[in-house]
mmCIF file of C-alpha atoms in Angstrom:
data_model
loop_
_atom_site.group_PDB
_atom_site.id
_atom_site.type_symbol
_atom_site.label_atom_id
_atom_site.label_comp_id
_atom_site.label_asym_id
_atom_site.label_seq_id
_atom_site.Cartn_x
_atom_site.Cartn_y
_atom_site.Cartn_z
ATOM 1 C CA UNK A 1 29.228 25.149 7.163
ATOM 2 C CA UNK A 2 32.200 27.422 7.759
ATOM 3 C CA UNK A 3 35.273 25.302 8.478
ATOM 4 C CA UNK A 4 38.622 26.485 9.833
ATOM 5 C CA UNK A 5 41.862 24.509 9.730
ATOM 6 C CA UNK A 6 44.205 25.950 12.341
ATOM 7 C CA UNK A 7 47.836 25.110 11.668
ATOM 8 C CA UNK A 8 47.103 24.730 7.959
ATOM 9 C CA UNK A 9 50.718 25.302 6.923
ATOM 10 C CA UNK A 10 52.110 22.460 9.051
ATOM 11 C CA UNK A 11 52.651 18.769 8.375
ATOM 12 C CA UNK A 12 49.396 17.625 9.999
ATOM 13 C CA UNK A 13 47.514 20.652 8.666
ATOM 14 C CA UNK A 14 48.336 19.741 5.081
ATOM 15 C CA UNK A 15 47.280 16.163 5.804
ATOM 16 C CA UNK A 16 43.947 17.408 7.204
ATOM 17 C CA UNK A 17 43.306 19.292 3.958
ATOM 18 C CA UNK A 18 44.128 16.170 1.949
ATOM 19 C CA UNK A 19 41.758 14.025 4.032
ATOM 20 C CA UNK A 20 38.968 16.626 3.784
ATOM 21 C CA UNK A 21 39.309 16.430 0.007
ATOM 22 C CA UNK A 22 39.393 12.624 -0.119
ATOM 23 C CA UNK A 23 36.381 12.339 2.203
ATOM 24 C CA UNK A 24 34.538 15.052 0.241
ATOM 25 C CA UNK A 25 33.762 16.832 3.484
ATOM 26 C CA UNK A 26 30.928 19.307 2.822
ATOM 27 C CA UNK A 27 31.824 22.889 3.683
ATOM 28 C CA UNK A 28 30.636 26.179 2.223
ATOM 29 C CA UNK A 29 33.580 28.272 3.349
ATOM 30 C CA UNK A 30 37.126 27.285 4.287
ATOM 31 C CA UNK A 31 39.452 29.321 6.483
ATOM 32 C CA UNK A 32 43.147 28.446 6.445
ATOM 33 C CA UNK A 33 44.618 29.650 9.714
ATOM 34 C CA UNK A 34 48.163 29.816 11.066
ATOM 35 C CA UNK A 35 50.399 31.914 13.300
ATOM 36 C CA UNK A 36 50.660 35.650 12.680
ATOM 37 C CA UNK A 37 54.029 35.183 10.988
ATOM 38 C CA UNK A 38 52.356 32.971 8.357
ATOM 39 C CA UNK A 39 49.336 35.261 7.909
ATOM 40 C CA UNK A 40 49.122 36.584 4.370
ATOM 41 C CA UNK A 41 50.793 33.537 2.875
ATOM 42 C CA UNK A 42 49.065 32.124 -0.215
ATOM 43 C CA UNK A 43 47.997 28.474 -0.394
ATOM 44 C CA UNK A 44 46.261 26.605 -3.178
ATOM 45 C CA UNK A 45 43.661 23.991 -2.278
ATOM 46 C CA UNK A 46 41.523 22.141 -4.817
ATOM 47 C CA UNK A 47 42.517 24.641 -7.506
ATOM 48 C CA UNK A 48 41.529 27.687 -5.458
ATOM 49 C CA UNK A 49 43.945 30.175 -3.931
ATOM 50 C CA UNK A 50 43.493 31.027 -0.266
ATOM 51 C CA UNK A 51 45.123 33.669 1.891
ATOM 52 C CA UNK A 52 46.225 32.328 5.259
ATOM 53 C CA UNK A 53 44.746 34.332 8.135
ATOM 54 C CA UNK A 54 45.816 34.754 11.743
ATOM 55 C CA UNK A 55 44.036 33.374 14.791
ATOM 56 C CA UNK A 56 42.488 36.661 15.891
ATOM 57 C CA UNK A 57 40.838 37.174 12.498
ATOM 58 C CA UNK A 58 39.732 33.532 12.432
ATOM 59 C CA UNK A 59 37.906 33.916 15.765
ATOM 60 C CA UNK A 60 36.094 36.989 14.429
ATOM 61 C CA UNK A 61 34.897 34.900 11.460
ATOM 62 C CA UNK A 62 33.058 32.570 13.900
ATOM 63 C CA UNK A 63 33.570 29.268 12.057
ATOM 64 C CA UNK A 64 31.191 26.403 12.826
ATOM 65 C CA UNK A 65 34.063 23.926 13.259
ATOM 66 C CA UNK A 66 37.778 24.507 13.744
ATOM 67 C CA UNK A 67 40.214 21.612 13.434
ATOM 68 C CA UNK A 68 43.322 22.546 15.413
ATOM 69 C CA UNK A 69 46.810 21.215 14.749
ATOM 70 C CA UNK A 70 48.969 24.026 16.003
ATOM 71 C CA UNK A 71 50.505 22.784 19.251
ATOM 72 C CA UNK A 72 49.426 22.667 22.865
ATOM 73 C CA UNK A 73 50.181 26.257 23.876
ATOM 74 C CA UNK A 74 48.224 27.625 20.907
ATOM 75 C CA UNK A 75 45.298 25.354 21.739
ATOM 76 C CA UNK A 76 45.263 26.363 25.398
ATOM 77 C CA UNK A 77 45.188 30.039 24.486
ATOM 78 C CA UNK A 78 42.916 30.040 21.446
ATOM 79 C CA UNK A 79 40.541 27.062 21.651
ATOM 80 C CA UNK A 80 38.482 28.704 24.449
ATOM 81 C CA UNK A 81 38.256 31.903 22.388
ATOM 82 C CA UNK A 82 36.849 29.980 19.421
ATOM 83 C CA UNK A 83 34.496 28.050 21.720
ATOM 84 C CA UNK A 84 33.260 31.333 23.210
ATOM 85 C CA UNK A 85 31.956 32.463 19.800
ATOM 86 C CA UNK A 86 30.162 29.140 19.234
ATOM 87 C CA UNK A 87 32.826 27.226 17.305
ATOM 88 C CA UNK A 88 33.318 23.505 17.922
ATOM 89 C CA UNK A 89 37.061 22.930 18.277
ATOM 90 C CA UNK A 90 38.557 19.524 17.420
ATOM 91 C CA UNK A 91 42.047 19.689 18.872
ATOM 92 C CA UNK A 92 44.988 17.497 17.839
ATOM 93 C CA UNK A 93 47.341 18.587 20.620
ATOM 94 C CA UNK A 94 47.726 17.127 24.105
ATOM 95 C CA UNK A 95 46.334 20.306 25.700
ATOM 96 C CA UNK A 96 42.835 19.052 26.538
ATOM 97 C CA UNK A 97 43.112 15.261 26.441
ATOM 98 C CA UNK A 98 43.192 14.638 30.168
ATOM 99 C CA UNK A 99 40.864 17.509 31.085
ATOM 100 C CA UNK A 100 37.997 15.831 32.908
ATOM 101 C CA UNK A 101 35.519 18.237 31.294
ATOM 102 C CA UNK A 102 36.585 17.372 27.718
ATOM 103 C CA UNK A 103 35.789 14.267 25.652
ATOM 104 C CA UNK A 104 38.699 12.263 24.243
ATOM 105 C CA UNK A 105 37.282 10.756 21.088
ATOM 106 C CA UNK A 106 37.997 7.917 18.688
ATOM 107 C CA UNK A 107 34.744 7.995 16.665
ATOM 108 C CA UNK A 108 34.429 4.225 16.230
ATOM 109 C CA UNK A 109 34.671 3.785 20.004
ATOM 110 C CA UNK A 110 33.048 6.686 21.836
ATOM 111 C CA UNK A 111 31.663 9.361 19.497
ATOM 112 C CA UNK A 112 28.242 8.419 20.907
ATOM 113 C CA UNK A 113 29.299 10.196 24.114
ATOM 114 C CA UNK A 114 29.478 13.581 22.365
ATOM 115 C CA UNK A 115 26.826 16.155 23.229
ATOM 116 C CA UNK A 116 25.675 19.349 21.529
ATOM 117 C CA UNK A 117 27.405 21.487 24.160
ATOM 118 C CA UNK A 118 30.855 19.918 23.701
ATOM 119 C CA UNK A 119 32.733 22.907 22.326
ATOM 120 C CA UNK A 120 36.282 21.551 22.680
ATOM 121 C CA UNK A 121 36.849 17.916 21.663
ATOM 122 C CA UNK A 122 40.237 16.282 22.113
ATOM 123 C CA UNK A 123 41.874 14.047 19.507
ATOM 124 C CA UNK A 124 43.934 11.331 21.258
ATOM 125 C CA UNK A 125 47.632 10.761 20.797
ATOM 126 C CA UNK A 126 48.493 9.079 17.488
ATOM 127 C CA UNK A 127 49.999 5.965 19.048
ATOM 128 C CA UNK A 128 47.038 5.607 21.410
ATOM 129 C CA UNK A 129 44.434 5.837 18.630
ATOM 130 C CA UNK A 130 45.740 2.946 16.562
ATOM 131 C CA UNK A 131 46.105 0.683 19.595
ATOM 132 C CA UNK A 132 42.677 1.288 21.136
ATOM 133 C CA UNK A 133 40.884 0.963 17.788
ATOM 134 C CA UNK A 134 42.204 -2.605 17.486
ATOM 135 C CA UNK A 135 41.783 -3.500 21.153
ATOM 136 C CA UNK A 136 38.264 -2.147 21.655
ATOM 137 C CA UNK A 137 36.260 -5.013 20.062
ATOM 138 C CA UNK A 138 38.454 -7.537 21.880
ATOM 139 C CA UNK A 139 37.906 -5.660 25.145
ATOM 140 C CA UNK A 140 34.151 -5.904 24.662
ATOM 141 C CA UNK A 141 34.389 -9.651 23.970
ATOM 142 C CA UNK A 142 37.022 -10.879 26.439
ATOM 143 C CA UNK A 143 37.656 -8.032 28.898
ATOM 144 C CA UNK A 144 41.163 -6.524 29.200
ATOM 145 C CA UNK A 145 43.278 -6.979 32.309
ATOM 146 C CA UNK A 146 46.683 -5.628 31.208
ATOM 147 C CA UNK A 147 48.379 -4.079 28.150
ATOM 148 C CA UNK A 148 52.127 -3.985 27.489
ATOM 149 C CA UNK A 149 52.994 -1.844 24.461
ATOM 150 C CA UNK A 150 56.301 -0.968 22.812
ATOM 151 C CA UNK A 151 56.177 1.526 19.955
ATOM 152 C CA UNK A 152 58.336 2.117 16.893
ATOM 153 C CA UNK A 153 57.379 5.643 15.896
ATOM 154 C CA UNK A 154 58.045 7.560 12.684
ATOM 155 C CA UNK A 155 59.947 10.843 12.647
ATOM 156 C CA UNK A 156 56.875 12.419 11.037
ATOM 157 C CA UNK A 157 55.319 12.342 14.507
ATOM 158 C CA UNK A 158 57.738 15.094 15.513
ATOM 159 C CA UNK A 159 57.098 17.233 12.441
ATOM 160 C CA UNK A 160 58.768 18.541 9.299
ATOM 161 C CA UNK A 161 61.948 19.656 11.063
ATOM 162 C CA UNK A 162 62.553 16.088 12.261
ATOM 163 C CA UNK A 163 62.077 14.737 8.744
ATOM 164 C CA UNK A 164 64.556 17.358 7.533
ATOM 165 C CA UNK A 165 67.080 16.274 10.195
ATOM 166 C CA UNK A 166 66.844 12.624 9.180
ATOM 167 C CA UNK A 167 67.094 13.294 5.455
ATOM 168 C CA UNK A 168 70.042 15.674 5.902
ATOM 169 C CA UNK A 169 71.864 13.045 7.980
ATOM 170 C CA UNK A 170 71.094 10.433 5.343
ATOM 171 C CA UNK A 171 72.599 12.693 2.683
ATOM 172 C CA UNK A 172 75.689 13.382 4.808
ATOM 173 C CA UNK A 173 74.808 17.060 5.167
ATOM 174 C CA UNK A 174 74.766 19.300 8.271
ATOM 175 C CA UNK A 175 71.450 18.942 10.092
ATOM 176 C CA UNK A 176 69.509 21.163 12.447
ATOM 177 C CA UNK A 177 69.149 18.919 15.496
ATOM 178 C CA UNK A 178 65.549 18.392 16.546
ATOM 179 C CA UNK A 179 66.466 15.288 18.532
ATOM 180 C CA UNK A 180 69.234 15.123 21.172
ATOM 181 C CA UNK A 181 71.052 12.550 19.033
ATOM 182 C CA UNK A 182 71.392 11.537 15.407
ATOM 183 C CA UNK A 183 68.214 9.747 14.243
ATOM 184 C CA UNK A 184 69.264 8.183 10.925
ATOM 185 C CA UNK A 185 70.616 4.644 11.414
ATOM 186 C CA UNK A 186 69.708 4.992 15.076
ATOM 187 C CA UNK A 187 66.896 4.306 17.550
ATOM 188 C CA UNK A 188 65.923 6.738 20.334
ATOM 189 C CA UNK A 189 64.047 5.352 23.375
ATOM 190 C CA UNK A 190 62.947 8.906 24.045
ATOM 191 C CA UNK A 191 59.729 10.578 22.828
ATOM 192 C CA UNK A 192 58.699 13.845 24.493
ATOM 193 C CA UNK A 193 60.114 14.768 27.900
ATOM 194 C CA UNK A 194 61.046 12.452 30.755
ATOM 195 C CA UNK A 195 58.785 12.523 33.798
ATOM 196 C CA UNK A 196 59.738 12.119 37.493
ATOM 197 C CA UNK A 197 58.657 8.453 37.381
ATOM 198 C CA UNK A 198 61.189 7.659 34.630
ATOM 199 C CA UNK A 199 58.586 7.343 31.886
ATOM 200 C CA UNK A 200 58.365 9.831 29.033
ATOM 201 C CA UNK A 201 55.359 12.042 28.521
ATOM 202 C CA UNK A 202 54.496 10.017 25.393
ATOM 203 C CA UNK A 203 54.439 6.818 27.428
ATOM 204 C CA UNK A 204 52.208 8.375 30.056
ATOM 205 C CA UNK A 205 49.874 9.649 27.313
ATOM 206 C CA UNK A 206 49.335 6.091 26.109
ATOM 207 C CA UNK A 207 48.739 4.838 29.647
ATOM 208 C CA UNK A 208 46.313 7.549 30.752
ATOM 209 C CA UNK A 209 44.498 8.109 27.442
ATOM 210 C CA UNK A 210 43.766 4.393 27.013
ATOM 211 C CA UNK A 211 42.034 4.275 30.394
ATOM 212 C CA UNK A 212 40.042 7.445 29.612
ATOM 213 C CA UNK A 213 38.895 6.335 26.138
ATOM 214 C CA UNK A 214 37.822 2.931 27.443
ATOM 215 C CA UNK A 215 36.319 4.491 30.581
ATOM 216 C CA UNK A 216 38.033 1.826 32.675
ATOM 217 C CA UNK A 217 40.749 2.669 35.209
ATOM 218 C CA UNK A 218 41.095 -1.005 36.173
ATOM 219 C CA UNK A 219 42.974 -1.778 32.936
ATOM 220 C CA UNK A 220 46.699 -1.879 33.677
ATOM 221 C CA UNK A 221 48.861 -0.320 30.941
ATOM 222 C CA UNK A 222 52.619 0.019 30.618
ATOM 223 C CA UNK A 223 54.425 1.533 27.625
ATOM 224 C CA UNK A 224 57.854 2.072 26.102
ATOM 225 C CA UNK A 225 57.817 4.530 23.206
ATOM 226 C CA UNK A 226 60.689 4.629 20.725
ATOM 227 C CA UNK A 227 61.558 6.860 17.763
ATOM 228 C CA UNK A 228 62.956 5.097 14.685
ATOM 229 C CA UNK A 229 64.247 6.514 11.369
ATOM 230 C CA UNK A 230 61.191 5.750 9.244
ATOM 231 C CA UNK A 231 58.396 7.657 7.575
ATOM 232 C CA UNK A 232 54.904 6.483 6.740
ATOM 233 C CA UNK A 233 53.561 5.388 10.084
ATOM 234 C CA UNK A 234 53.929 4.182 13.647
ATOM 235 C CA UNK A 235 54.294 0.514 14.579
ATOM 236 C CA UNK A 236 53.452 -1.127 17.889
ATOM 237 C CA UNK A 237 54.141 -4.455 19.533
ATOM 238 C CA UNK A 238 51.160 -5.043 21.822
ATOM 239 C CA UNK A 239 50.823 -7.775 24.433
ATOM 240 C CA UNK A 240 47.319 -7.875 25.917
ATOM 241 C CA UNK A 241 46.131 -10.043 28.786
ATOM 242 C CA UNK A 242 42.385 -10.722 28.789
ATOM 243 C CA UNK A 243 40.145 -11.695 31.680
ATOM 244 C CA UNK A 244 38.716 -14.531 29.566
ATOM 245 C CA UNK A 245 40.300 -16.984 27.159
ATOM 246 C CA UNK A 246 40.059 -16.447 23.410
ATOM 247 C CA UNK A 247 40.142 -18.391 20.181
ATOM 248 C CA UNK A 248 42.628 -17.064 17.602
ATOM 249 C CA UNK A 249 40.313 -17.673 14.664
ATOM 250 C CA UNK A 250 37.558 -15.806 16.502
ATOM 251 C CA UNK A 251 39.968 -12.926 17.196
ATOM 252 C CA UNK A 252 40.774 -12.695 13.489
ATOM 253 C CA UNK A 253 37.070 -12.741 12.624
ATOM 254 C CA UNK A 254 36.241 -10.025 15.162
ATOM 255 C CA UNK A 255 39.042 -7.779 13.902
ATOM 256 C CA UNK A 256 38.167 -8.439 10.258
ATOM 257 C CA UNK A 257 34.658 -7.137 10.996
ATOM 258 C CA UNK A 258 35.838 -4.036 12.869
ATOM 259 C CA UNK A 259 35.347 -0.767 10.928
ATOM 260 C CA UNK A 260 38.650 0.957 10.239
ATOM 261 C CA UNK A 261 40.756 -2.148 10.937
ATOM 262 C CA UNK A 262 42.459 -4.315 8.308
ATOM 263 C CA UNK A 263 43.883 -7.727 9.241
ATOM 264 C CA UNK A 264 47.182 -8.582 7.508
ATOM 265 C CA UNK A 265 48.133 -11.863 9.148
ATOM 266 C CA UNK A 266 49.645 -14.351 6.736
ATOM 267 C CA UNK A 267 53.271 -14.773 7.842
ATOM 268 C CA UNK A 268 53.769 -17.824 5.606
ATOM 269 C CA UNK A 269 53.518 -15.436 2.668
ATOM 270 C CA UNK A 270 55.357 -12.559 4.414
ATOM 271 C CA UNK A 271 52.136 -10.595 4.840
ATOM 272 C CA UNK A 272 52.078 -8.400 7.943
ATOM 273 C CA UNK A 273 51.624 -4.668 8.612
ATOM 274 C CA UNK A 274 54.437 -2.262 7.741
ATOM 275 C CA UNK A 275 54.729 1.557 7.733
ATOM 276 C CA UNK A 276 55.698 1.453 4.058
ATOM 277 C CA UNK A 277 52.348 -0.065 3.069
ATOM 278 C CA UNK A 278 50.271 1.826 5.674
ATOM 279 C CA UNK A 279 51.449 5.209 4.354
ATOM 280 C CA UNK A 280 48.582 7.484 3.205
ATOM 281 C CA UNK A 281 45.984 4.935 4.333
ATOM 282 C CA UNK A 282 43.161 5.792 6.753
ATOM 283 C CA UNK A 283 42.903 2.294 8.203
ATOM 284 C CA UNK A 284 44.761 0.667 11.093
ATOM 285 C CA UNK A 285 46.532 -2.583 10.172
ATOM 286 C CA UNK A 286 47.031 -5.550 12.506
ATOM 287 C CA UNK A 287 48.902 -8.839 12.147
ATOM 288 C CA UNK A 288 51.387 -11.243 13.782
ATOM 289 C CA UNK A 289 48.449 -12.490 15.872
ATOM 290 C CA UNK A 290 49.645 -15.233 18.214
ATOM 291 C CA UNK A 291 49.253 -16.507 21.743
ATOM 292 C CA UNK A 292 51.696 -15.465 24.416
ATOM 293 C CA UNK A 293 52.773 -18.959 25.451
ATOM 294 C CA UNK A 294 54.262 -17.712 28.732
ATOM 295 C CA UNK A 295 50.926 -17.085 30.423
ATOM 296 C CA UNK A 296 47.194 -17.762 29.884
ATOM 297 C CA UNK A 297 44.615 -15.522 28.153
ATOM 298 C CA UNK A 298 47.331 -13.369 26.551
ATOM 299 C CA UNK A 299 47.672 -12.274 22.916
ATOM 300 C CA UNK A 300 50.575 -10.754 20.973
ATOM 301 C CA UNK A 301 49.905 -8.500 17.979
ATOM 302 C CA UNK A 302 51.633 -6.006 15.694
ATOM 303 C CA UNK A 303 49.703 -2.802 14.895
ATOM 304 C CA UNK A 304 50.652 -0.220 12.243
ATOM 305 C CA UNK A 305 48.967 2.996 11.084
ATOM 306 C CA UNK A 306 49.903 6.208 9.304
ATOM 307 C CA UNK A 307 50.312 8.530 12.292
ATOM 308 C CA UNK A 308 49.420 11.601 10.237
ATOM 309 C CA UNK A 309 46.216 9.898 9.052
ATOM 310 C CA UNK A 310 44.208 7.880 11.589
ATOM 311 C CA UNK A 311 46.647 9.073 14.225
ATOM 312 C CA UNK A 312 45.758 12.714 13.589
ATOM 313 C CA UNK A 313 44.064 14.110 10.468
ATOM 314 C CA UNK A 314 41.659 11.283 9.651
ATOM 315 C CA UNK A 315 40.457 10.893 13.225
ATOM 316 C CA UNK A 316 39.812 14.644 13.481
ATOM 317 C CA UNK A 317 37.901 14.729 10.190
ATOM 318 C CA UNK A 318 35.869 11.691 11.252
ATOM 319 C CA UNK A 319 34.863 13.542 14.430
ATOM 320 C CA UNK A 320 33.724 16.483 12.296
ATOM 321 C CA UNK A 321 31.805 14.081 10.034
ATOM 322 C CA UNK A 322 30.063 12.574 13.055
ATOM 323 C CA UNK A 323 29.052 16.048 14.263
ATOM 324 C CA UNK A 324 27.636 16.851 10.815
ATOM 325 C CA UNK A 325 25.777 13.559 10.481
ATOM 326 C CA UNK A 326 24.154 14.030 13.881
ATOM 327 C CA UNK A 327 23.308 17.719 13.309
ATOM 328 C CA UNK A 328 25.634 18.823 16.076
ATOM 329 C CA UNK A 329 27.615 21.218 13.894
#
């Protein structure tokens, strides 16, 4: 197994390396890949020094699997070149997610749809992953009619430069502006670019990706995505209307038995999901489970996950693990 991590010097890239180590992912050779300007840089991983290589050299090495976290334009240009030499690309960007010829995969939900000839596999958006992982078992039990989601997303979703902006502002120092406004002590109802319909690209990702992952265009989804000055994970307030009625105790039982989901729902003792406690965890946490008393068959919930983990690195590594376990890589 020759494994490449493309974008190894970035925030998600370093998280991918950490998850590979924690999961004891079996590889014989590791290629750390980045842009040409980072080629030649030295990195230490598990006590061994590696020299970062450029994309052109990485393609010539013909890795078995390449986990990409290097941005959409890089993925559009280079993923097909890796695929052409037989590499399976697992891509973290938005480049391939809505391509009808590419699978959009959350392993617990639809890895079974992967085939040996899938050379480019898309990792969903971080905020989409944590929501659909929780909703999927409830969808199978009760059927979903409509989802209303509002997100509270960490600055780490934008990258290191955004973290640097927030921390500089917090320290009262001049900051390189990644966002159009100050982020510390502020809330921005603006993630990615605004679209002609008034929604942001991030909001449309959640709407369209949810339908694709579930394979059900009849599910109505509306989203408001918001950036807040936190680190550690994304939070979501989710209101879901089912076709059939539910029992709250049964909902808790179903979610408690869902792989990758942890129920934290004891408000009497101030136990509920928070980014602070989800940080560096692979699981998705759900709590504040309660009926929407304004209409029938409707549930409110609060979902939190480390966006760099299950929202990116962990999901990508789990896809690679599935490919290995099923002799597809």
